[in-house]
Amino acid sequence: MSLSLLLLLLLVCSAQASHYYGSVMTYYPKTTNADGSMTVDLHYNLNIHCGSVFTVLTCSSNNCGTAVVHSVSKESDIFTWCQNEGLVTLQVPPNAPFQLLLSGGAWINFIRNSIGSVKAVTLVEPRNRSDTSQANRSPQTNILALVRVPSNCPRDFNLLTFDLDGDQVKCRYANSTLSECDQCTPPSVLNLSTQSCILSFSPTDSINEGPWAVQLVMEDFPTQNITLTRTDGVQTTITTNNAISQLPVQFVLRVDRAVPSCTEGLYLPKFLPPTPDNKAQLYAPVDETLEISINATANISMISDLLFSGPYNMNQTTLGAGQYILSWTPSENQTGESHPVCFVVQAVFNSVTYQSELRCVIVNVGYDPFPIPIFLGLRMKVSALFSLSEDYIIDNIVELIRAELLSQGLPSDLPLKLNFSTTAPSAVSP
Ligand SMILES: *[C@@H]1O[C@H](CO)[C@@H](O)[C@H](O)[C@H]1NC(C)=O
Ligand SMILES: *[C@@H]1O[C@H](CO)[C@@H](O)[C@H](O)[C@H]1NC(C)=O
Ligand SMILES: *[C@@H]1O[C@H](CO)[C@@H](O)[C@H](O)[C@H]1NC(C)=O
Ligand SMILES: *[C@@H]1O[C@H](CO)[C@@H](O)[C@H](O)[C@H]1NC(C)=O
Ligand SMILES: *[C@@H]1O[C@H](CO)[C@@H](O)[C@H](O)[C@H]1NC(C)=O
Ligand SMILES: *[C@@H]1O[C@H](CO)[C@@H](O)[C@H](O)[C@H]1NC(C)=O
Ligand SMILES: *[C@@H]1O[C@H](CO)[C@@H](O)[C@H](O)[C@H]1NC(C)=O
Ligand SMILES: *[C@@H]1O[C@H](CO)[C@@H](O)[C@H](O)[C@H]1NC(C)=O
């Protein structure tokens, strides 16, 4: 299927014009192929009314190459939206940035800030970066379709802004002059910190209750001047003021009616250990199942469900009231990727739904990109008939330890340093 000519239909179904709850896209450059083309994985999270869609993904500039789509739709009767998580594998010539446009249909009804039809753009930069000697990796982020906050409670939405290239990640509202949205009025109930991607909600009047559309653009900026090189050697220099890639982060913020108390753990669910912290970094070896335990409580309301957004084949298990496990088994072809997972717990009291704070974590597959030193306390008993030199220990024993760690799945380029102390054996057994 050629993206440059065809509309890539993410879903085609019945006709309901006002269906859209937002979307997030991120991408990963994967392999460089024998013919010089590059494989780019585009991850999307598209949230819509169940069983309705007009939304399509098209190539809106330059050559987006050819595409294969893998997707799943999570349907639920309890909620008003369906979450479609998927992966578009593109094969592109790595010579020019290209733009993908998600469009068609309209946001849900009764949006408080004037918003037009659906529009979300993703800019992919496939050229070789001088600082990393590989193509740019986009920031990794995610969000849920519908986040809720009572009108009388302050809340910060501290978005995940993980970037494997170490770029500076910033957020801004989509700009209609730049064709990034169709009528884009930022929600007046939120303050955006562009440098940290924190959206702050302050208590507001009941007149502001209802759904607000949030249309953000997340961008990564190099921390020094870099050059981008095409396969034919043509170079372009960009500065710290130039965004390398651009991602859409769109969702609905629903301001609900005031709650009797904003204290977490009464009406609003409160996370308990072992729930990971917001922005926690988790590690998942390939082919092993990662389990993320989520625990939440509320004394007055009843915990009803967990909402999450993560890799398309992540599963949820309910253990009991407020206790959930998200499980995911990354495959070999996801090695080196970092997948964002966001979740909230919902509770109900007198037919009113309350959400916990939003938490997002990043799952690094196969290796830890920013290793922190691990100090292992190893005690070994080595018996020898002659005294061992330090060189002998390094050449033989350290290598034995390295081989053992490798067989346990650690990366082969793992720097291993041993600080050892020796104690004279009190007795030598034969
Ligand atoms: C990027 O450029 C570096 C340095 O010229 C080179 O070693 C590397 O193989 C290139 N990477 C790709 C993906 O072409
Ligand atoms: C939108 O982009 C245009 C062109 O870069 C710029 O002049 C304008 O200030 C931007 N508007 C906002 C609201 O950022
Ligand atoms: C945004 O920040 C300004 C200045 O701190 C404050 O006056 C205003 O109330 C805030 N607005 C919202 C919606 O939080
Ligand atoms: C980065 O590039 C800009 C524009 O080419 C130039 O003015 C600036 O001096 C460069 N900065 C550094 C640190 O090289
Ligand atoms: C909820 O109830 C438990 C047990 O009675 C109590 O320890 C906890 O402080 C209560 N939580 C809140 C937020 O009041
Ligand atoms: C969840 O929190 C409750 C209350 O503190 C505790 O009893 C329970 O053991 C926790 N669950 C897990 C899986 O840790
Ligand atoms: C997740 O669910 C799918 C479909 O129900 C199943 O095939 C897969 O094995 C499950 N994965 C895990 C890690 O439980
Ligand atoms: C990655 O590997 C898994 C399991 O081997 C396979 O099901 C999946 O289709 C592969 N994904 C891509 C994009 O090739």
XYZ file of C-alpha atoms and ligand atoms in Angstrom:
542
model
C 0.000 0.000 0.000
C 1.559 3.283 -1.047
C 0.973 6.064 1.405
C 1.873 8.781 -1.028
C -1.069 7.904 -3.231
C -3.581 6.155 -1.057
C -5.316 7.108 2.080
C -4.181 4.819 4.782
C -7.384 3.846 6.470
C -6.799 3.283 10.125
C -10.400 2.198 10.494
C -13.431 2.451 8.303
C -16.859 1.960 9.694
C -20.224 3.575 10.134
C -20.844 7.258 9.892
C -20.713 9.325 13.005
C -19.180 12.681 12.352
C -18.499 13.768 15.923
C -16.411 10.964 17.193
C -12.891 12.101 18.002
C -11.310 12.087 21.471
C -7.737 12.742 20.443
C -4.600 10.908 19.434
C -0.889 10.580 20.056
C 1.779 9.518 17.578
C 5.421 8.692 18.176
C 8.011 7.071 15.928
C 11.157 4.988 15.889
C 13.647 4.650 13.057
C 14.434 0.961 12.826
C 16.729 -0.687 10.319
C 18.471 0.690 7.263
C 17.706 -1.678 4.407
C 19.976 -3.007 1.665
C 18.375 -0.708 -0.931
C 19.214 2.353 1.211
C 15.651 2.784 2.440
C 14.861 2.999 6.115
C 12.164 1.280 8.154
C 10.330 3.597 10.532
C 7.788 2.352 13.084
C 5.025 4.836 13.745
C 3.057 4.111 16.922
C -0.373 5.603 17.233
C -3.054 5.800 19.838
C -6.300 7.007 18.284
C -9.352 7.507 20.463
C -12.813 7.582 18.981
C -16.442 6.725 19.645
C -16.725 2.969 19.332
C -17.715 1.767 15.903
C -17.408 5.083 14.153
C -14.709 6.509 12.028
C -13.848 8.805 9.273
C -10.369 9.414 10.475
C -7.593 8.580 8.039
C -3.840 8.947 7.993
C -2.361 10.438 4.845
C 1.003 11.576 3.633
C 0.801 15.357 3.512
C 4.321 16.235 2.370
C 7.244 14.542 0.664
C 7.606 10.826 0.314
C 6.283 8.728 3.182
C 7.217 5.502 1.408
C 5.127 2.375 1.746
C 3.213 1.236 4.797
C 1.983 -1.854 6.625
C -0.491 -1.450 9.510
C -0.856 -3.584 12.628
C -3.579 -2.411 14.971
C -6.000 -3.385 17.662
C -9.119 -1.718 18.886
C -10.054 -1.991 22.523
C -13.769 -1.729 22.815
C -15.670 -1.257 25.998
C -19.326 -0.654 26.678
C -18.600 1.001 29.961
C -16.778 3.876 28.370
C -17.843 6.099 25.604
C -14.717 5.719 23.564
C -12.659 3.019 21.941
C -8.947 3.146 21.966
C -7.145 2.032 18.852
C -3.520 1.297 19.384
C -1.428 0.402 16.456
C 1.764 0.383 14.571
C 2.384 1.577 11.021
C 5.632 0.282 9.577
C 6.881 2.661 6.890
C 9.660 2.022 4.433
C 11.052 5.393 3.347
C 14.025 6.927 1.555
C 15.986 8.642 4.389
C 16.439 11.890 2.493
C 13.855 14.390 3.617
C 11.556 14.973 6.558
C 7.983 14.016 5.834
C 4.656 14.780 7.387
C 1.766 12.474 8.179
C -1.675 13.955 8.585
C -4.458 12.427 10.626
C -7.756 13.985 9.556
C -11.438 13.450 8.902
C -14.563 13.811 10.994
C -14.903 15.996 14.044
C -14.216 16.141 17.731
C -16.991 14.963 20.052
C -19.972 17.263 20.597
C -20.191 20.067 23.132
C -16.487 20.870 23.189
C -16.095 24.117 25.142
C -13.282 25.720 23.168
C -14.022 26.275 19.503
C -12.452 23.480 17.579
C -12.871 22.527 13.942
C -12.449 19.207 12.254
C -9.876 16.629 13.258
C -6.325 17.458 12.337
C -3.108 16.102 13.814
C 0.301 16.238 12.152
C 3.440 14.214 12.757
C 6.778 15.283 11.314
C 9.339 12.493 10.885
C 13.028 13.327 10.354
C 14.773 10.310 8.808
C 18.189 11.903 8.057
C 21.347 10.870 9.895
C 22.166 13.042 12.935
C 25.783 14.085 13.404
C 25.629 13.712 17.191
C 24.104 10.228 17.407
C 25.178 8.824 13.989
C 21.648 7.610 13.454
C 18.224 8.946 12.556
C 16.313 10.968 15.116
C 14.145 9.136 17.620
C 11.021 11.088 18.508
C 10.138 11.889 22.103
C 8.026 9.167 23.701
C 4.790 10.230 25.291
C 1.202 9.129 25.720
C -2.100 10.285 27.181
C -5.580 8.914 27.779
C -8.490 9.921 25.579
C -10.467 11.504 28.367
C -9.007 12.864 31.555
C -11.337 14.289 34.164
C -10.937 16.708 36.999
C -13.574 18.191 39.332
C -13.899 21.949 38.768
C -12.856 22.785 42.348
C -9.641 20.729 42.493
C -6.200 21.858 41.321
C -4.325 19.305 39.240
C -1.128 19.153 37.200
C -0.827 16.928 34.142
C 2.898 16.356 33.988
C 3.305 14.809 30.542
C 5.844 12.138 29.805
C 8.654 13.612 27.647
C 11.138 10.775 27.353
C 13.776 11.223 24.632
C 16.418 8.588 23.892
C 18.577 11.098 21.988
C 18.791 13.356 25.038
C 17.068 16.218 23.226
C 15.225 18.995 24.938
C 11.516 18.251 24.673
C 9.024 21.112 24.628
C 5.270 21.398 24.232
C 3.165 24.141 22.702
C -0.407 24.468 21.531
C -1.047 23.541 17.900
C -1.039 26.603 15.641
C -3.570 27.143 12.845
C -1.161 29.425 10.937
C 1.125 26.419 10.651
C -1.819 24.206 9.552
C -1.437 22.058 12.655
C -5.096 22.206 13.562
C -8.366 23.554 12.279
C -9.510 26.427 14.548
C -7.313 25.839 17.518
C -8.323 27.679 20.629
C -6.285 26.587 23.639
C -8.453 25.614 26.622
C -8.687 28.626 28.905
C -8.862 26.372 31.970
C -5.276 25.162 31.540
C -1.874 26.815 31.808
C 0.857 25.195 29.756
C 4.499 25.255 30.744
C 6.189 24.828 27.346
C 9.622 23.940 28.761
C 8.391 21.158 31.020
C 5.179 20.057 29.265
C 3.111 20.480 32.431
C -0.542 21.424 32.010
C -1.875 23.021 35.174
C -5.514 23.137 36.021
C -6.611 25.561 38.742
C -10.003 25.521 40.462
C -12.509 27.272 38.244
C -16.154 28.363 38.176
C -18.859 25.840 37.391
C -19.521 27.753 34.168
C -16.322 26.168 32.832
C -17.504 22.597 33.387
C -17.650 20.341 30.327
C -15.235 18.861 27.793
C -12.283 20.856 26.479
C -10.161 19.820 23.522
C -6.426 19.943 24.149
C -4.293 20.040 20.988
C -0.596 20.036 21.764
C 2.496 19.714 19.618
C 5.463 18.007 21.274
C 8.871 18.750 19.730
C 12.484 17.705 20.336
C 15.325 20.234 20.002
C 19.026 19.343 19.861
C 21.086 20.654 22.783
C 23.814 21.865 20.350
C 24.048 22.626 16.616
C 23.925 19.404 14.628
C 23.980 18.427 10.975
C 21.495 16.155 9.259
C 22.919 14.081 6.400
C 21.065 12.548 3.478
C 22.183 9.283 1.880
C 23.778 11.268 -0.970
C 25.886 13.215 1.540
C 23.969 16.510 1.391
C 24.055 18.122 4.828
C 21.839 20.632 6.607
C 22.797 22.282 9.906
C 20.142 22.886 12.507
C 20.421 24.851 15.730
C 18.976 24.506 19.196
C 16.001 26.596 18.018
C 14.989 24.107 15.336
C 12.624 21.292 16.223
C 13.781 17.983 14.777
C 10.488 16.112 14.922
C 6.923 17.019 15.832
C 4.230 14.893 17.415
C 0.554 15.540 18.081
C -0.721 15.038 21.646
C -4.481 15.518 21.621
C -7.083 14.601 24.211
C -10.264 15.686 25.955
C -10.105 17.256 29.411
C -13.474 17.048 31.068
C -14.064 19.500 33.886
C -16.650 17.805 36.106
C -18.863 19.290 38.743
C -17.295 20.132 42.061
C -16.503 17.332 44.481
C -17.147 17.735 48.264
C -13.442 17.155 48.969
C -10.363 17.238 46.747
C -8.368 15.094 49.202
C -7.112 12.002 47.414
C -8.406 8.770 48.878
C -11.928 9.998 49.662
C -13.829 10.604 46.399
C -10.784 10.861 44.140
C -8.891 7.543 44.049
C -5.425 7.647 45.538
C -2.547 5.497 44.282
C -0.859 3.262 46.829
C 2.396 1.306 46.617
C 3.489 -0.587 44.583
C 2.043 1.647 41.845
C 5.006 3.097 39.938
C 5.575 6.853 40.183
C 4.751 9.181 37.325
C 7.663 9.155 34.833
C 9.178 6.000 36.376
C 11.509 4.077 34.071
C 10.854 0.358 33.903
C 12.870 -2.330 32.191
C 11.473 -5.280 30.248
C 13.671 -8.062 28.866
C 12.634 -9.399 25.456
C 10.214 -12.365 25.535
C 9.597 -12.011 29.248
C 6.334 -10.718 30.655
C 6.589 -7.404 32.449
C 3.957 -6.870 35.108
C 3.073 -3.400 36.325
C 1.119 -3.535 39.587
C -1.337 -0.741 40.211
C -3.000 -0.269 43.563
C -5.507 2.434 44.419
C -8.002 3.201 47.135
C -10.930 5.510 47.849
C -12.792 5.584 51.168
C -16.038 7.189 50.017
C -16.359 6.299 46.335
C -16.075 2.762 44.891
C -13.131 2.006 42.615
C -14.674 0.916 39.329
C -11.951 0.512 36.735
C -8.493 1.112 35.416
C -8.003 2.979 32.151
C -4.673 2.655 30.425
C -2.944 3.358 27.166
C 0.161 1.423 26.238
C 1.621 -0.941 23.632
C -1.153 -2.463 21.557
C -0.664 -5.958 23.006
C -0.582 -4.976 26.671
C -3.180 -6.765 28.827
C -5.012 -5.843 31.996
C -5.890 -8.183 34.873
C -8.132 -7.169 37.770
C -7.054 -8.736 41.063
C -9.614 -7.074 43.295
C -11.005 -3.675 44.196
C -8.420 -1.154 43.133
C -5.785 -3.773 42.366
C -4.709 -4.311 38.792
C -1.850 -5.753 36.809
C -0.820 -4.606 33.366
C 1.198 -7.268 31.576
C 3.189 -7.019 28.414
C 5.658 -9.268 26.647
C 7.924 -7.324 24.289
C 9.184 -9.188 21.238
C 12.693 -9.316 19.793
C 11.905 -6.676 17.156
C 11.136 -4.170 19.949
C 14.632 -4.348 21.450
C 15.997 -0.901 22.176
C 12.582 0.747 22.085
C 10.981 2.656 24.914
C 7.217 2.348 25.233
C 5.100 4.816 27.183
C 2.230 3.552 29.332
C -0.299 5.901 30.949
C -3.066 5.013 33.390
C -5.707 6.375 35.735
C -7.999 4.612 38.171
C -11.678 5.573 38.200
C -14.147 5.469 41.062
C -17.872 6.105 41.244
C -20.042 7.689 43.903
C -23.741 8.476 43.357
C -23.272 7.832 39.620
C -20.506 10.422 39.394
C -17.151 9.237 38.047
C -13.915 10.433 39.611
C -10.413 9.904 38.284
C -7.148 9.559 40.117
C -4.202 11.608 38.947
C -2.731 10.528 35.591
C 0.494 8.546 35.762
C 2.736 7.577 32.869
C 5.789 5.336 32.927
C 8.311 4.398 30.270
C 9.185 0.775 29.570
C 12.650 0.255 28.098
C 12.826 -2.965 26.131
C 15.855 -5.200 26.237
C 18.254 -2.784 27.857
C 18.453 0.207 30.116
C 19.400 3.217 27.964
C 20.663 5.285 30.875
C 22.308 2.719 33.102
C 23.034 3.621 36.631
C 25.900 1.771 38.217
C 24.831 -1.393 39.924
C 26.958 -2.424 42.812
C 26.826 -6.114 43.226
C 28.090 -7.628 46.364
C 29.628 -10.847 45.157
C 31.475 -13.126 47.431
C 33.397 -15.889 45.747
C 35.626 -18.466 47.164
C 38.512 -19.223 44.865
C 40.863 -21.950 45.885
C 44.182 -22.147 44.163
C 47.348 -24.064 44.719
C 49.466 -20.985 43.968
C 48.964 -17.312 44.737
C 46.877 -15.479 42.119
C 48.096 -12.255 40.552
C 45.677 -9.400 39.967
C 46.171 -9.837 36.193
C 45.252 -13.489 36.429
C 42.082 -12.604 38.324
C 41.084 -9.952 35.789
C 41.824 -12.187 32.793
C 40.092 -15.260 34.087
C 37.702 -14.606 36.889
C 36.222 -11.333 35.651
C 35.618 -12.983 32.284
C 33.813 -15.827 34.003
C 31.548 -13.339 35.733
C 30.955 -11.480 32.469
C 30.036 -14.721 30.687
C 27.620 -15.555 33.461
C 25.974 -12.101 33.302
C 25.709 -12.349 29.490
C 24.009 -15.702 29.781
C 21.528 -13.980 32.121
C 20.644 -11.584 29.296
C 22.800 -8.530 29.946
C 24.025 -6.649 26.852
C 27.432 -7.703 25.544
C 28.768 -4.140 25.634
C 28.086 -3.943 29.346
C 30.978 -2.186 31.009
C 32.074 -4.355 33.877
C 34.469 -3.199 36.510
C 35.428 -5.102 39.559
C 36.595 -3.604 42.766
C 37.742 -6.509 44.786
C 39.100 -7.055 48.168
C 40.711 -10.228 49.231
C 40.750 -11.821 52.571
C 43.160 -14.463 53.447
C 41.357 -17.726 53.946
C 41.457 -18.928 57.459
C 41.473 -22.474 56.303
C 41.851 -23.968 52.882
C 39.686 -26.899 52.143
C 41.033 -29.406 49.667
C 25.337 7.962 10.059
O 26.599 8.548 9.830
C 27.662 7.911 10.522
C 28.911 8.733 10.332
O 29.053 9.128 8.999
C 27.798 6.494 10.001
O 28.832 5.831 10.704
C 26.491 5.771 10.240
O 26.557 4.458 9.692
C 25.347 6.506 9.597
N 24.118 5.874 10.015
C 23.172 5.542 9.165
C 21.959 4.914 9.760
O 23.271 5.726 7.969
C 1.758 30.494 14.895
O 2.827 30.415 13.974
C 3.103 31.650 13.340
C 4.131 31.399 12.256
O 5.288 30.804 12.786
C 3.584 32.643 14.391
O 3.867 33.881 13.794
C 2.491 32.812 15.429
O 2.948 33.655 16.480
C 2.100 31.477 16.000
N 0.939 31.649 16.851
C 0.927 31.219 18.096
C -0.351 31.418 18.845
O 1.889 30.654 18.617
C -2.453 30.630 34.681
O -1.374 31.262 35.350
C -1.665 32.609 35.692
C -0.396 33.234 36.261
O 0.182 32.377 37.190
C -2.823 32.657 36.688
O -3.133 33.979 36.993
C -4.035 31.999 36.034
O -5.087 31.920 36.958
C -3.682 30.606 35.570
N -4.809 30.069 34.817
C -5.242 28.838 34.953
C -6.372 28.448 34.108
O -4.708 28.063 35.724
C 24.966 27.350 15.654
O 24.548 27.742 14.362
C 24.170 29.122 14.302
C 23.563 29.381 12.931
O 24.302 28.742 11.929
C 25.406 29.986 14.567
O 25.047 31.367 14.535
C 25.934 29.640 15.961
O 27.125 30.341 16.200
C 26.188 28.135 16.060
N 26.508 27.825 17.446
C 27.552 27.107 17.769
C 27.759 26.868 19.235
O 28.325 26.649 16.951
C -9.279 6.061 54.495
O -9.530 5.121 55.512
C -8.348 4.573 56.093
C -8.769 3.505 57.070
O -9.818 3.965 57.874
C -7.561 5.677 56.759
O -6.360 5.156 57.291
C -7.200 6.720 55.714
O -6.522 7.806 56.316
C -8.457 7.211 55.026
N -8.052 8.072 53.924
C -8.328 9.359 53.895
C -7.836 10.111 52.710
O -8.951 9.913 54.786
C -2.628 -2.358 48.024
O -2.818 -1.502 49.117
C -3.522 -2.116 50.189
C -3.801 -1.066 51.241
O -2.623 -0.484 51.673
C -2.680 -3.266 50.720
O -3.402 -3.924 51.737
C -2.396 -4.233 49.589
O -1.521 -5.240 50.033
C -1.764 -3.514 48.422
N -1.648 -4.443 47.319
C -0.478 -4.814 46.831
C -0.530 -5.718 45.643
O 0.578 -4.435 47.292
C -2.742 -10.727 26.111
O -3.974 -11.066 25.550
C -3.861 -11.678 24.272
C -5.252 -11.849 23.697
O -6.164 -12.118 24.679
C -3.123 -13.007 24.429
O -2.966 -13.611 23.171
C -1.753 -12.729 25.021
O -1.084 -13.935 25.261
C -1.879 -11.959 26.326
N -0.564 -11.558 26.763
C -0.172 -11.668 28.017
C 1.190 -11.152 28.347
O -0.879 -12.133 28.877
C 7.556 -8.448 15.797
O 7.669 -9.786 16.236
C 6.415 -10.357 16.639
C 6.682 -11.708 17.258
O 7.770 -12.327 16.646
C 5.491 -10.429 15.437
O 4.250 -10.986 15.812
C 5.267 -9.009 14.943
O 4.459 -9.034 13.772
C 6.594 -8.342 14.622
N 6.301 -6.953 14.350
C 6.752 -6.344 13.270
C 6.390 -4.929 13.121
O 7.451 -6.910 12.459
